[in-house]
Amino acid sequence: MPSLDLGVLISGRGSNLQAILDAIAAGRLDARVRLVISNRPGVEGLARAERAGIPTRVLPHQEFADRDGFDTAAVAALREAGATWVVLAGFMRLLTTTFLDAFPHRVVNIHPSLLPSFPGVDAQQQALDHGVRITGCTVHLVDAGTDTGPILAQAAVPVLEGDDRDALAARILVQEHALLVRALSWLAEGRLQIAPSAAPGGRARATIAGVDTALGLAQGGRAPEPVGEGA
């Protein structure tokens, strides 16, 4: 049996979903995608899942009175499908404690910056507006804050002269694909360790057994792992 039973939440094209599916098919990730949920109908990510034979659900968020209502429906669908871990792969909604309490320390997000820098929307443009020379992407566990959960892995990407938002985003996305699969592989191997905060109201810290934090980060110049069907 696969080590990870995944539910994947998307809002758009699903290229990080495709990276997961490709890694599973190639034997590089010991996991199974049990269900893909989108809050938007007709997006490319749903087609990717369907081509791979993965069950899908569309839960239009406009049809729910509030975020708790959406999250309750999503949790029920994920549990029915047998998902025990959740990956947010370009999912453009904040989750409530209703969702997070159902999957404690088991919701993973990929964000296109080196957190804690540039949380929230359009992190690539934020990096350009601030004039930084290095940005990247972060895989982290999700908590009740906005991109504030325990960090699992990061990859650095240089900001080049003449970059616009689209050029920078495309280069970061290549690293997102590889880094997300790498982090999920560590989870599948049971290497995640969660240390509770030492201070009241502080944040938990995640470590990956056998990975030196200083040396275990993917670098922007490293050759990416291939991802099928485009970005």
PDB file of N, CA, C and O in Angstrom, residues 92 111-114 117-136 159-160 162-173 176:
ATOM      1  N   MET A  92      -6.542  28.500  -4.094  1.00  0.00           N
ATOM      2  CA  MET A  92      -6.570  29.932  -3.784  1.00  0.00           C
ATOM      3  C   MET A  92      -7.657  30.279  -2.761  1.00  0.00           C
ATOM      4  O   MET A  92      -8.444  31.205  -2.937  1.00  0.00           O
ATOM      5  N   HIS A 111       4.333  27.391  -1.786  1.00  0.00           N
ATOM      6  CA  HIS A 111       4.172  28.840  -1.939  1.00  0.00           C
ATOM      7  C   HIS A 111       5.354  29.409  -2.711  1.00  0.00           C
ATOM      8  O   HIS A 111       6.508  29.038  -2.439  1.00  0.00           O
ATOM      9  N   PRO A 112       5.118  30.332  -3.656  1.00  0.00           N
ATOM     10  CA  PRO A 112       6.198  30.816  -4.527  1.00  0.00           C
ATOM     11  C   PRO A 112       7.018  31.970  -3.946  1.00  0.00           C
ATOM     12  O   PRO A 112       7.154  33.032  -4.550  1.00  0.00           O
ATOM     13  N   SER A 113       7.567  31.759  -2.751  1.00  0.00           N
ATOM     14  CA  SER A 113       8.536  32.692  -2.184  1.00  0.00           C
ATOM     15  C   SER A 113       9.312  31.954  -1.113  1.00  0.00           C
ATOM     16  O   SER A 113       8.948  30.840  -0.712  1.00  0.00           O
ATOM     17  N   LEU A 114      10.371  32.577  -0.636  1.00  0.00           N
ATOM     18  CA  LEU A 114      11.112  32.045   0.500  1.00  0.00           C
ATOM     19  C   LEU A 114      10.479  32.604   1.769  1.00  0.00           C
ATOM     20  O   LEU A 114      10.863  33.662   2.270  1.00  0.00           O
ATOM     21  N   SER A 117       9.224  35.654   3.866  1.00  0.00           N
ATOM     22  CA  SER A 117       9.110  36.787   2.949  1.00  0.00           C
ATOM     23  C   SER A 117       7.957  36.567   1.977  1.00  0.00           C
ATOM     24  O   SER A 117       7.768  35.462   1.463  1.00  0.00           O
ATOM     25  N   PHE A 118       7.207  37.595   1.708  1.00  0.00           N
ATOM     26  CA  PHE A 118       6.190  37.663   0.660  1.00  0.00           C
ATOM     27  C   PHE A 118       5.105  36.588   0.790  1.00  0.00           C
ATOM     28  O   PHE A 118       4.873  35.802  -0.128  1.00  0.00           O
ATOM     29  N   PRO A 119       4.425  36.541   1.934  1.00  0.00           N
ATOM     30  CA  PRO A 119       3.269  35.639   2.048  1.00  0.00           C
ATOM     31  C   PRO A 119       2.085  36.186   1.266  1.00  0.00           C
ATOM     32  O   PRO A 119       2.104  37.323   0.767  1.00  0.00           O
ATOM     33  N   GLY A 120       1.051  35.368   1.143  1.00  0.00           N
ATOM     34  CA  GLY A 120      -0.173  35.821   0.502  1.00  0.00           C
ATOM     35  C   GLY A 120      -0.105  35.780  -1.012  1.00  0.00           C
ATOM     36  O   GLY A 120       0.712  35.076  -1.604  1.00  0.00           O
ATOM     37  N   VAL A 121      -0.959  36.590  -1.645  1.00  0.00           N
ATOM     38  CA  VAL A 121      -1.127  36.510  -3.095  1.00  0.00           C
ATOM     39  C   VAL A 121      -0.009  37.237  -3.835  1.00  0.00           C
ATOM     40  O   VAL A 121       0.592  38.181  -3.312  1.00  0.00           O
ATOM     41  N   ASP A 122       0.254  36.760  -5.067  1.00  0.00           N
ATOM     42  CA  ASP A 122       1.187  37.386  -6.002  1.00  0.00           C
ATOM     43  C   ASP A 122       2.561  37.614  -5.389  1.00  0.00           C
ATOM     44  O   ASP A 122       3.136  38.711  -5.458  1.00  0.00           O
ATOM     45  N   ALA A 123       3.107  36.558  -4.813  1.00  0.00           N
ATOM     46  CA  ALA A 123       4.416  36.656  -4.169  1.00  0.00           C
ATOM     47  C   ALA A 123       5.511  37.005  -5.165  1.00  0.00           C
ATOM     48  O   ALA A 123       6.490  37.671  -4.812  1.00  0.00           O
ATOM     49  N   GLN A 124       5.359  36.576  -6.412  1.00  0.00           N
ATOM     50  CA  GLN A 124       6.383  36.884  -7.416  1.00  0.00           C
ATOM     51  C   GLN A 124       6.471  38.383  -7.675  1.00  0.00           C
ATOM     52  O   GLN A 124       7.564  38.953  -7.743  1.00  0.00           O
ATOM     53  N   GLN A 125       5.328  39.044  -7.797  1.00  0.00           N
ATOM     54  CA  GLN A 125       5.338  40.494  -8.007  1.00  0.00           C
ATOM     55  C   GLN A 125       5.826  41.214  -6.762  1.00  0.00           C
ATOM     56  O   GLN A 125       6.512  42.241  -6.859  1.00  0.00           O
ATOM     57  N   GLN A 126       5.483  40.689  -5.591  1.00  0.00           N
ATOM     58  CA  GLN A 126       6.003  41.284  -4.363  1.00  0.00           C
ATOM     59  C   GLN A 126       7.531  41.275  -4.369  1.00  0.00           C
ATOM     60  O   GLN A 126       8.172  42.267  -3.975  1.00  0.00           O
ATOM     61  N   ALA A 127       8.128  40.154  -4.801  1.00  0.00           N
ATOM     62  CA  ALA A 127       9.592  40.059  -4.843  1.00  0.00           C
ATOM     63  C   ALA A 127      10.171  41.104  -5.791  1.00  0.00           C
ATOM     64  O   ALA A 127      11.164  41.769  -5.480  1.00  0.00           O
ATOM     65  N   LEU A 128       9.550  41.248  -6.960  1.00  0.00           N
ATOM     66  CA  LEU A 128      10.025  42.240  -7.921  1.00  0.00           C
ATOM     67  C   LEU A 128       9.868  43.657  -7.370  1.00  0.00           C
ATOM     68  O   LEU A 128      10.769  44.492  -7.512  1.00  0.00           O
ATOM     69  N   ASP A 129       8.752  43.933  -6.742  1.00  0.00           N
ATOM     70  CA  ASP A 129       8.507  45.279  -6.208  1.00  0.00           C
ATOM     71  C   ASP A 129       9.505  45.642  -5.107  1.00  0.00           C
ATOM     72  O   ASP A 129       9.862  46.818  -4.965  1.00  0.00           O
ATOM     73  N   HIS A 130       9.962  44.653  -4.362  1.00  0.00           N
ATOM     74  CA  HIS A 130      10.912  44.911  -3.280  1.00  0.00           C
ATOM     75  C   HIS A 130      12.357  44.920  -3.770  1.00  0.00           C
ATOM     76  O   HIS A 130      13.266  45.264  -3.004  1.00  0.00           O
ATOM     77  N   GLY A 131      12.587  44.503  -5.000  1.00  0.00           N
ATOM     78  CA  GLY A 131      13.925  44.553  -5.552  1.00  0.00           C
ATOM     79  C   GLY A 131      14.883  43.498  -5.028  1.00  0.00           C
ATOM     80  O   GLY A 131      16.109  43.690  -5.097  1.00  0.00           O
ATOM     81  N   VAL A 132      14.362  42.374  -4.517  1.00  0.00           N
ATOM     82  CA  VAL A 132      15.257  41.330  -4.011  1.00  0.00           C
ATOM     83  C   VAL A 132      15.978  40.653  -5.174  1.00  0.00           C
ATOM     84  O   VAL A 132      15.495  40.650  -6.317  1.00  0.00           O
ATOM     85  N   ARG A 133      17.133  40.101  -4.913  1.00  0.00           N
ATOM     86  CA  ARG A 133      17.914  39.416  -5.936  1.00  0.00           C
ATOM     87  C   ARG A 133      17.749  37.900  -5.871  1.00  0.00           C
ATOM     88  O   ARG A 133      18.107  37.182  -6.813  1.00  0.00           O
ATOM     89  N   ILE A 134      17.233  37.402  -4.760  1.00  0.00           N
ATOM     90  CA  ILE A 134      16.968  35.975  -4.592  1.00  0.00           C
ATOM     91  C   ILE A 134      15.554  35.818  -4.045  1.00  0.00           C
ATOM     92  O   ILE A 134      15.177  36.470  -3.070  1.00  0.00           O
ATOM     93  N   THR A 135      14.791  34.933  -4.665  1.00  0.00           N
ATOM     94  CA  THR A 135      13.499  34.525  -4.118  1.00  0.00           C
ATOM     95  C   THR A 135      13.437  33.004  -4.237  1.00  0.00           C
ATOM     96  O   THR A 135      14.471  32.356  -4.183  1.00  0.00           O
ATOM     97  N   GLY A 136      12.261  32.418  -4.376  1.00  0.00           N
ATOM     98  CA  GLY A 136      12.214  30.968  -4.487  1.00  0.00           C
ATOM     99  C   GLY A 136      10.845  30.426  -4.154  1.00  0.00           C
ATOM    100  O   GLY A 136       9.825  31.064  -4.421  1.00  0.00           O
ATOM    101  N   VAL A 159      16.572  36.247  -9.030  1.00  0.00           N
ATOM    102  CA  VAL A 159      15.806  37.228  -9.795  1.00  0.00           C
ATOM    103  C   VAL A 159      16.775  37.849 -10.806  1.00  0.00           C
ATOM    104  O   VAL A 159      17.775  38.451 -10.429  1.00  0.00           O
ATOM    105  N   LEU A 160      16.479  37.697 -12.094  1.00  0.00           N
ATOM    106  CA  LEU A 160      17.404  38.121 -13.142  1.00  0.00           C
ATOM    107  C   LEU A 160      17.070  39.519 -13.648  1.00  0.00           C
ATOM    108  O   LEU A 160      15.919  39.970 -13.567  1.00  0.00           O
ATOM    109  N   GLY A 162      15.848  42.245 -15.886  1.00  0.00           N
ATOM    110  CA  GLY A 162      14.827  42.225 -16.917  1.00  0.00           C
ATOM    111  C   GLY A 162      13.656  41.309 -16.631  1.00  0.00           C
ATOM    112  O   GLY A 162      12.719  41.240 -17.437  1.00  0.00           O
ATOM    113  N   ASP A 163      13.675  40.611 -15.504  1.00  0.00           N
ATOM    114  CA  ASP A 163      12.551  39.742 -15.162  1.00  0.00           C
ATOM    115  C   ASP A 163      11.262  40.549 -15.038  1.00  0.00           C
ATOM    116  O   ASP A 163      11.248  41.642 -14.463  1.00  0.00           O
ATOM    117  N   ASP A 164      10.178  40.001 -15.579  1.00  0.00           N
ATOM    118  CA  ASP A 164       8.852  40.478 -15.220  1.00  0.00           C
ATOM    119  C   ASP A 164       8.183  39.384 -14.398  1.00  0.00           C
ATOM    120  O   ASP A 164       8.781  38.329 -14.137  1.00  0.00           O
ATOM    121  N   ARG A 165       6.942  39.624 -13.992  1.00  0.00           N
ATOM    122  CA  ARG A 165       6.282  38.669 -13.116  1.00  0.00           C
ATOM    123  C   ARG A 165       6.182  37.288 -13.752  1.00  0.00           C
ATOM    124  O   ARG A 165       6.428  36.265 -13.099  1.00  0.00           O
ATOM    125  N   ASP A 166       5.803  37.235 -15.033  1.00  0.00           N
ATOM    126  CA  ASP A 166       5.586  35.943 -15.678  1.00  0.00           C
ATOM    127  C   ASP A 166       6.884  35.156 -15.826  1.00  0.00           C
ATOM    128  O   ASP A 166       6.916  33.936 -15.624  1.00  0.00           O
ATOM    129  N   ALA A 167       7.967  35.847 -16.189  1.00  0.00           N
ATOM    130  CA  ALA A 167       9.248  35.152 -16.351  1.00  0.00           C
ATOM    131  C   ALA A 167       9.734  34.592 -15.018  1.00  0.00           C
ATOM    132  O   ALA A 167      10.209  33.452 -14.943  1.00  0.00           O
ATOM    133  N   LEU A 168       9.623  35.385 -13.972  1.00  0.00           N
ATOM    134  CA  LEU A 168      10.051  34.930 -12.658  1.00  0.00           C
ATOM    135  C   LEU A 168       9.162  33.796 -12.169  1.00  0.00           C
ATOM    136  O   LEU A 168       9.660  32.792 -11.630  1.00  0.00           O
ATOM    137  N   ALA A 169       7.859  33.933 -12.351  1.00  0.00           N
ATOM    138  CA  ALA A 169       6.939  32.888 -11.900  1.00  0.00           C
ATOM    139  C   ALA A 169       7.221  31.565 -12.598  1.00  0.00           C
ATOM    140  O   ALA A 169       7.160  30.496 -11.968  1.00  0.00           O
ATOM    141  N   ALA A 170       7.542  31.607 -13.892  1.00  0.00           N
ATOM    142  CA  ALA A 170       7.820  30.376 -14.636  1.00  0.00           C
ATOM    143  C   ALA A 170       9.061  29.680 -14.105  1.00  0.00           C
ATOM    144  O   ALA A 170       9.102  28.446 -13.992  1.00  0.00           O
ATOM    145  N   ARG A 171      10.084  30.468 -13.748  1.00  0.00           N
ATOM    146  CA  ARG A 171      11.314  29.866 -13.244  1.00  0.00           C
ATOM    147  C   ARG A 171      11.112  29.296 -11.837  1.00  0.00           C
ATOM    148  O   ARG A 171      11.650  28.244 -11.501  1.00  0.00           O
ATOM    149  N   ILE A 172      10.330  29.983 -11.022  1.00  0.00           N
ATOM    150  CA  ILE A 172      10.011  29.456  -9.694  1.00  0.00           C
ATOM    151  C   ILE A 172       9.198  28.171  -9.812  1.00  0.00           C
ATOM    152  O   ILE A 172       9.409  27.210  -9.059  1.00  0.00           O
ATOM    153  N   LEU A 173       8.281  28.135 -10.764  1.00  0.00           N
ATOM    154  CA  LEU A 173       7.402  26.976 -10.895  1.00  0.00           C
ATOM    155  C   LEU A 173       8.176  25.699 -11.176  1.00  0.00           C
ATOM    156  O   LEU A 173       7.819  24.625 -10.677  1.00  0.00           O
ATOM    157  N   GLU A 176       9.210  24.587  -7.908  1.00  0.00           N
ATOM    158  CA  GLU A 176       8.063  24.115  -7.121  1.00  0.00           C
ATOM    159  C   GLU A 176       7.793  22.646  -7.388  1.00  0.00           C
ATOM    160  O   GLU A 176       7.562  21.854  -6.466  1.00  0.00           O
TER     161      GLU A 176
END
